[in-house]
Each structure stands twice: as structure tokens, then as C-alpha cells.
Tab-separated table of C-alpha atoms in Angstrom:
chain	number	residue	atom	x	y	z
C	1	UNK	CA	4.226	17.570	-22.021
C	2	UNK	CA	7.914	18.318	-21.522
C	3	UNK	CA	7.604	17.790	-17.778
C	4	UNK	CA	5.919	14.422	-18.325
C	5	UNK	CA	8.695	13.373	-20.719
C	6	UNK	CA	11.374	14.325	-18.193
C	7	UNK	CA	9.537	12.396	-15.479
C	8	UNK	CA	9.356	9.338	-17.705
C	9	UNK	CA	13.079	9.562	-18.414
C	10	UNK	CA	13.914	9.814	-14.693
C	11	UNK	CA	11.768	6.829	-13.778
C	12	UNK	CA	13.168	4.777	-16.657
C	13	UNK	CA	16.771	5.563	-15.707
C	14	UNK	CA	16.141	4.758	-12.047
C	15	UNK	CA	14.401	1.523	-12.980
C	16	UNK	CA	17.251	0.375	-15.197
C	17	UNK	CA	19.779	1.175	-12.465
C	18	UNK	CA	17.838	-0.726	-9.795
C	19	UNK	CA	17.325	-3.759	-12.042
C	20	UNK	CA	21.030	-3.835	-12.914
C	21	UNK	CA	21.983	-3.703	-9.226
C	22	UNK	CA	19.567	-6.515	-8.406
C	23	UNK	CA	20.970	-8.693	-11.193
C	24	UNK	CA	24.654	-7.955	-10.562
C	25	UNK	CA	24.525	-8.407	-6.793
C	26	UNK	CA	21.757	-11.048	-6.767
C	27	UNK	CA	19.978	-9.094	-4.061
C	28	UNK	CA	17.013	-11.460	-3.800
C	29	UNK	CA	19.117	-14.239	-2.261
C	30	UNK	CA	19.700	-12.042	0.807
C	31	UNK	CA	16.015	-11.195	1.277
C	32	UNK	CA	14.647	-14.451	2.648
C	33	UNK	CA	13.322	-15.486	6.029
C	34	UNK	CA	16.143	-17.978	6.615
C	35	UNK	CA	18.778	-15.390	5.719
C	36	UNK	CA	17.188	-12.818	8.021
C	37	UNK	CA	17.076	-15.258	10.943
C	38	UNK	CA	20.698	-16.321	10.434
C	39	UNK	CA	21.978	-12.735	10.240
C	40	UNK	CA	19.698	-11.187	12.852
C	41	UNK	CA	22.299	-10.902	15.627
C	42	UNK	CA	24.896	-9.187	13.447
C	43	UNK	CA	22.263	-6.884	11.941
C	44	UNK	CA	20.968	-5.915	15.395
C	45	UNK	CA	24.523	-5.105	16.454
C	46	UNK	CA	24.977	-2.912	13.376
C	47	UNK	CA	21.725	-1.091	14.102
C	48	UNK	CA	22.773	-0.461	17.710
C	49	UNK	CA	26.103	0.997	16.557
C	50	UNK	CA	24.737	3.099	13.706
C	51	UNK	CA	21.024	3.646	14.435
C	52	UNK	CA	20.392	6.586	12.097
C	53	UNK	CA	22.405	5.243	9.175
C	54	UNK	CA	20.834	1.819	9.580
C	55	UNK	CA	17.323	3.273	9.643
C	56	UNK	CA	18.045	5.409	6.565
C	57	UNK	CA	19.537	2.463	4.672
C	58	UNK	CA	16.619	0.205	5.576
C	59	UNK	CA	14.135	2.889	4.530
C	60	UNK	CA	15.778	3.414	1.129
C	61	UNK	CA	16.050	-0.314	0.439
C	62	UNK	CA	12.388	-0.827	1.318
C	63	UNK	CA	11.270	2.038	-0.939
C	64	UNK	CA	13.334	0.621	-3.838
C	65	UNK	CA	11.964	-2.903	-3.405
C	66	UNK	CA	8.391	-1.626	-3.303
C	67	UNK	CA	8.729	0.915	-6.105
C	68	UNK	CA	10.249	-1.570	-8.553
C	69	UNK	CA	8.206	-4.577	-7.425
C	70	UNK	CA	11.218	-6.609	-6.291
C	71	UNK	CA	10.122	-9.704	-4.325
C	72	UNK	CA	10.890	-9.570	-0.621
C	73	UNK	CA	8.732	-6.809	0.900
C	74	UNK	CA	7.147	-9.201	3.426
C	75	UNK	CA	10.562	-10.306	4.683
C	76	UNK	CA	11.657	-6.669	4.874
C	77	UNK	CA	8.556	-5.875	6.920
C	78	UNK	CA	9.453	-8.645	9.355
C	79	UNK	CA	13.001	-7.266	9.421
C	80	UNK	CA	11.640	-3.863	10.414
C	81	UNK	CA	10.206	-5.338	13.588
C	82	UNK	CA	13.170	-7.610	14.275
C	83	UNK	CA	15.783	-4.844	13.945
C	84	UNK	CA	13.996	-1.669	15.067
C	85	UNK	CA	11.204	-2.837	17.348
C	86	UNK	CA	7.454	-2.382	16.961
C	87	UNK	CA	7.098	1.403	17.177
C	88	UNK	CA	10.109	2.529	15.135
C	89	UNK	CA	9.793	-0.399	12.741
C	90	UNK	CA	6.130	0.406	12.101
C	91	UNK	CA	6.919	4.034	11.271
C	92	UNK	CA	9.762	3.085	8.918
C	93	UNK	CA	7.842	0.354	7.111
C	94	UNK	CA	4.583	2.301	6.907
C	95	UNK	CA	6.095	5.352	5.227
C	96	UNK	CA	8.582	3.385	3.109
C	97	UNK	CA	5.873	1.078	1.762
C	98	UNK	CA	3.539	3.974	0.993
C	99	UNK	CA	6.239	6.033	-0.735
C	100	UNK	CA	7.391	2.997	-2.704
C	101	UNK	CA	3.809	2.184	-3.699
C	102	UNK	CA	3.331	5.773	-4.851
C	103	UNK	CA	6.466	5.572	-7.000
C	104	UNK	CA	5.101	2.378	-8.588
C	105	UNK	CA	1.750	4.140	-9.060
C	106	UNK	CA	3.435	7.062	-10.854
C	107	UNK	CA	5.592	4.784	-13.007
C	108	UNK	CA	2.483	2.936	-14.098
C	109	UNK	CA	0.752	6.196	-14.945
C	110	UNK	CA	3.606	7.896	-16.824
C	111	UNK	CA	6.019	5.168	-17.964
C	112	UNK	CA	4.477	1.684	-18.001
C	113	UNK	CA	0.960	2.518	-19.180
C	114	UNK	CA	0.981	0.326	-22.295
C	115	UNK	CA	2.574	-2.600	-20.434
C	116	UNK	CA	0.073	-2.453	-17.575
C	117	UNK	CA	-2.877	-2.138	-19.969
C	118	UNK	CA	-1.681	-5.165	-21.925
C	119	UNK	CA	-1.206	-7.308	-18.828
C	120	UNK	CA	-4.039	-6.187	-16.547
C	121	UNK	CA	-6.470	-4.658	-19.010
C	122	UNK	CA	-9.306	-7.005	-18.043
C	123	UNK	CA	-9.085	-5.914	-14.399
C	124	UNK	CA	-8.772	-2.204	-15.161
C	125	UNK	CA	-12.479	-1.803	-15.926
C	126	UNK	CA	-13.391	-3.198	-12.510
C	127	UNK	CA	-10.966	-0.822	-10.806
C	128	UNK	CA	-12.306	2.214	-12.680
C	129	UNK	CA	-15.906	1.272	-11.891
C	130	UNK	CA	-15.072	0.866	-8.219
C	131	UNK	CA	-13.277	4.214	-8.061
C	132	UNK	CA	-16.143	5.935	-9.923
C	133	UNK	CA	-18.756	4.564	-7.513
C	134	UNK	CA	-16.932	4.575	-4.176
C	135	UNK	CA	-13.905	6.866	-4.651
C	136	UNK	CA	-11.180	6.472	-2.053
C	137	UNK	CA	-13.341	4.057	-0.034
C	138	UNK	CA	-12.804	1.455	-2.750
C	139	UNK	CA	-9.013	1.670	-2.524
C	140	UNK	CA	-9.211	1.750	1.268
C	141	UNK	CA	-11.130	-1.539	1.288
C	142	UNK	CA	-8.627	-3.213	-1.037
C	143	UNK	CA	-5.682	-1.995	1.048
C	144	UNK	CA	-7.199	-3.447	4.209
C	145	UNK	CA	-7.165	-6.927	2.674
C	146	UNK	CA	-3.542	-8.215	2.598
C	147	UNK	CA	-4.448	-11.070	0.224
C	148	UNK	CA	-5.063	-8.558	-2.602
C	149	UNK	CA	-1.860	-8.459	-4.726
C	150	UNK	CA	0.076	-5.411	-3.560
C	151	UNK	CA	2.102	-4.909	-6.751
C	152	UNK	CA	-0.804	-5.365	-9.145
C	153	UNK	CA	-2.937	-2.916	-7.165
C	154	UNK	CA	-0.246	-0.223	-7.312
C	155	UNK	CA	0.066	-0.588	-11.075
C	156	UNK	CA	-3.665	-0.758	-11.762
C	157	UNK	CA	-4.412	2.296	-9.659
C	158	UNK	CA	-1.856	4.207	-11.695
C	159	UNK	CA	-4.133	3.899	-14.724
C	160	UNK	CA	-7.286	4.841	-12.826
C	161	UNK	CA	-8.679	8.327	-12.313
C	162	UNK	CA	-7.699	8.515	-8.636
C	163	UNK	CA	-5.506	11.465	-7.636
C	164	UNK	CA	-1.948	10.846	-6.442
C	165	UNK	CA	-2.545	12.552	-3.087
C	166	UNK	CA	-5.641	10.416	-2.428
C	167	UNK	CA	-3.730	7.272	-3.386
C	168	UNK	CA	-0.927	8.130	-0.971
C	169	UNK	CA	-3.003	8.952	2.106
C	170	UNK	CA	-5.569	6.181	1.598
C	171	UNK	CA	-2.785	3.635	1.060
C	172	UNK	CA	-1.012	4.859	4.191
C	173	UNK	CA	-4.106	4.269	6.325
C	174	UNK	CA	-5.329	1.147	4.566
C	175	UNK	CA	-2.034	-0.751	4.786
C	176	UNK	CA	-1.392	0.190	8.408
C	177	UNK	CA	-3.250	-2.706	10.128
C	178	UNK	CA	-1.542	-5.454	8.096
C	179	UNK	CA	1.800	-3.653	8.403
C	180	UNK	CA	1.420	-3.565	12.182
C	181	UNK	CA	0.678	-7.304	12.256
C	182	UNK	CA	3.802	-8.204	10.256
C	183	UNK	CA	6.104	-5.757	12.057
C	184	UNK	CA	4.895	-7.093	15.393
C	185	UNK	CA	5.526	-10.637	14.167
C	186	UNK	CA	9.066	-9.577	13.297
C	187	UNK	CA	9.728	-8.819	16.956
C	188	UNK	CA	9.180	-12.552	17.565
C	189	UNK	CA	11.230	-13.689	14.583
C	190	UNK	CA	12.554	-16.876	16.207
C	191	UNK	CA	9.021	-18.309	16.365
C	192	UNK	CA	8.327	-17.780	12.645
C	193	UNK	CA	9.182	-20.483	10.111
C	194	UNK	CA	7.140	-19.153	7.173
C	195	UNK	CA	4.820	-16.303	6.212
C	196	UNK	CA	1.877	-18.625	6.890
C	197	UNK	CA	2.784	-18.499	10.569
C	198	UNK	CA	1.961	-14.778	10.486
C	199	UNK	CA	-1.044	-14.673	8.155
C	200	UNK	CA	-3.197	-17.590	9.284
C	201	UNK	CA	-6.467	-18.375	7.443
C	202	UNK	CA	-8.520	-16.987	10.341
C	203	UNK	CA	-6.526	-13.745	10.368
C	204	UNK	CA	-6.823	-13.413	6.577
C	205	UNK	CA	-10.597	-13.896	6.870
C	206	UNK	CA	-10.710	-11.202	9.549
C	207	UNK	CA	-8.925	-8.776	7.246
C	208	UNK	CA	-11.368	-9.590	4.435
C	209	UNK	CA	-14.299	-8.839	6.732
C	210	UNK	CA	-12.675	-5.617	7.913
C	211	UNK	CA	-12.021	-4.654	4.306
C	212	UNK	CA	-15.742	-4.632	3.610
C	213	UNK	CA	-16.496	-2.173	6.420
C	214	UNK	CA	-15.523	1.029	4.539
C	215	UNK	CA	-17.889	0.185	1.681
C	216	UNK	CA	-20.695	-0.634	4.130
C	217	UNK	CA	-20.095	2.665	5.944
C	218	UNK	CA	-20.058	4.453	2.597
C	219	UNK	CA	-23.442	2.960	1.697
C	220	UNK	CA	-24.872	3.957	5.079
C	221	UNK	CA	-23.590	7.517	4.692
C	222	UNK	CA	-25.196	7.821	1.258
C	223	UNK	CA	-28.450	6.380	2.604
C	224	UNK	CA	-28.528	8.869	5.477
C	225	UNK	CA	-27.719	11.761	3.142
C	226	UNK	CA	-30.527	10.799	0.770
C	227	UNK	CA	-32.994	10.584	3.664
C	228	UNK	CA	-31.917	13.970	4.955
C	229	UNK	CA	-32.443	15.476	1.492
C	230	UNK	CA	-35.910	13.973	1.244
C	231	UNK	CA	-36.761	15.272	4.700
C	232	UNK	CA	-35.580	18.768	3.830
C	233	UNK	CA	-37.441	18.689	0.536
C	234	UNK	CA	-40.634	17.661	2.278
C	235	UNK	CA	-40.464	20.272	5.017
C	236	UNK	CA	-41.565	23.319	2.915
C	237	UNK	CA	-44.575	21.383	1.636
C	238	UNK	CA	-45.631	20.494	5.148
C	239	UNK	CA	-45.246	24.103	6.296
C	240	UNK	CA	-47.273	25.441	3.369
C	241	UNK	CA	-50.092	22.969	4.015
C	242	UNK	CA	-50.181	23.945	7.661
C	243	UNK	CA	-50.299	27.637	6.709
C	244	UNK	CA	-53.226	27.068	4.308
C	245	UNK	CA	-55.200	25.329	7.025
């Protein structure tokens, strides 16, 4: 109980600090596609001069934006590709987004429980039923579909029965395809005028179809397991009948 109270206090203090910084410095005005495109050259020069510091700063900013649900994560993902390239940008964004999502998950579970229940209570039953039936496969399917609200999913999962370790690793894998698409788009930043240029309707539909695959595979695995059990259960009877003959 004492440990949970200390954790709540730490999250609350960090949240207040981040919110104050966002308000005082009006951070959101700098996290836009137009701002990124106008400052790209100077930012690339800074990254080339201070590669490690720039990567660390970008990583921390991304984690903070994701953890405290500050708008701008899509633009930051594009920035990862524009400033660091596909490979390095993908690694930075993938781990930063997953760590930030896990922080939001833990805050929902230990700090914001009453708020999340009041706001998303009608959706919580669906989440719990999905987790109870499909386990991590359910979260994996939702993560594969980029049209599912990222922030709401982090908060709702915090009130579910899923373990933190499962949430982290499943989120890491599930978000990877969409992350790769946006980071790769960031390497061609000059050709992008809006987020719609990256996530076209056909691409969104493809992600939705892909998102259903884990559940289909889960159903097939359960079907095969049940058949194997029936086969094993029937084998002793067949042997005994053969022996009696």
C-alpha cells in the first residue's frame, strides 16, 4: 500500500511538472508539420553536430508527450525519420512510444483510475471481455490498427487485468508496423502536406485487415488444440476395443 501511494505521488508530481512546462512554454505550437518542415535544416544540422545528445533529447521528449497524452506524437514520429533516418529513427520512436504508453498505462492504473472509469467506463467492459477471451492477442490486434485511439487505449488497458510486462511487449510489437510507415514517411518530409498523405484510406483498411489476423490465428490455434485433445482422448478407447477383439 505504501509503495502504491509513493508511486501515485511520483506520477502526480511528474504530471503537474510536465503540464506546467507545456503551458508556460506553449510547447504544442512547435510540434506541427509546418513547423517541422520549416526548421528541418537547422534541426538536421544540430543532430549532425550533437548526435547522442540530440537522440537522447528527442527520446525524452517523445516519452513525455506519449506518457502525458500531449498532442503531437504523429509529428514527432515523422520527425524521427526526418532527423535520424529510417533505422535509427525507428528504434528511437518504437522504444520511446512503448515506454511512454507504459507510463500512461501505469498512471491510469494507479493515479487516474476514477477519472478513466468516469470517462471511458462504457468501453471498459468491452476491453475486459476481450482480454479475458483472447489475452494479449486482443491488445495486439488493436495495436496493429492505427485508427484505434492511441491515448484512450493506453488508459483503458491500465484498468484491465492485463499484466504490465505483457502490455509493454505486445505494444512494442503491435505498434511497430504503423511506426515504420510513419518514420519512413518522415524521410520524405518535403512530399508530405498532411497526415492524410501518410495514412491513406487504402492503407488504413490494410491495417484493419492485418489487425484481425492475430484473432483469426488465435481461433485456429484453439481449434487445433481442441481437435488434438479429442484425438488423444479417443485413442485409448480405440486401443481397448482392438485389444478386446
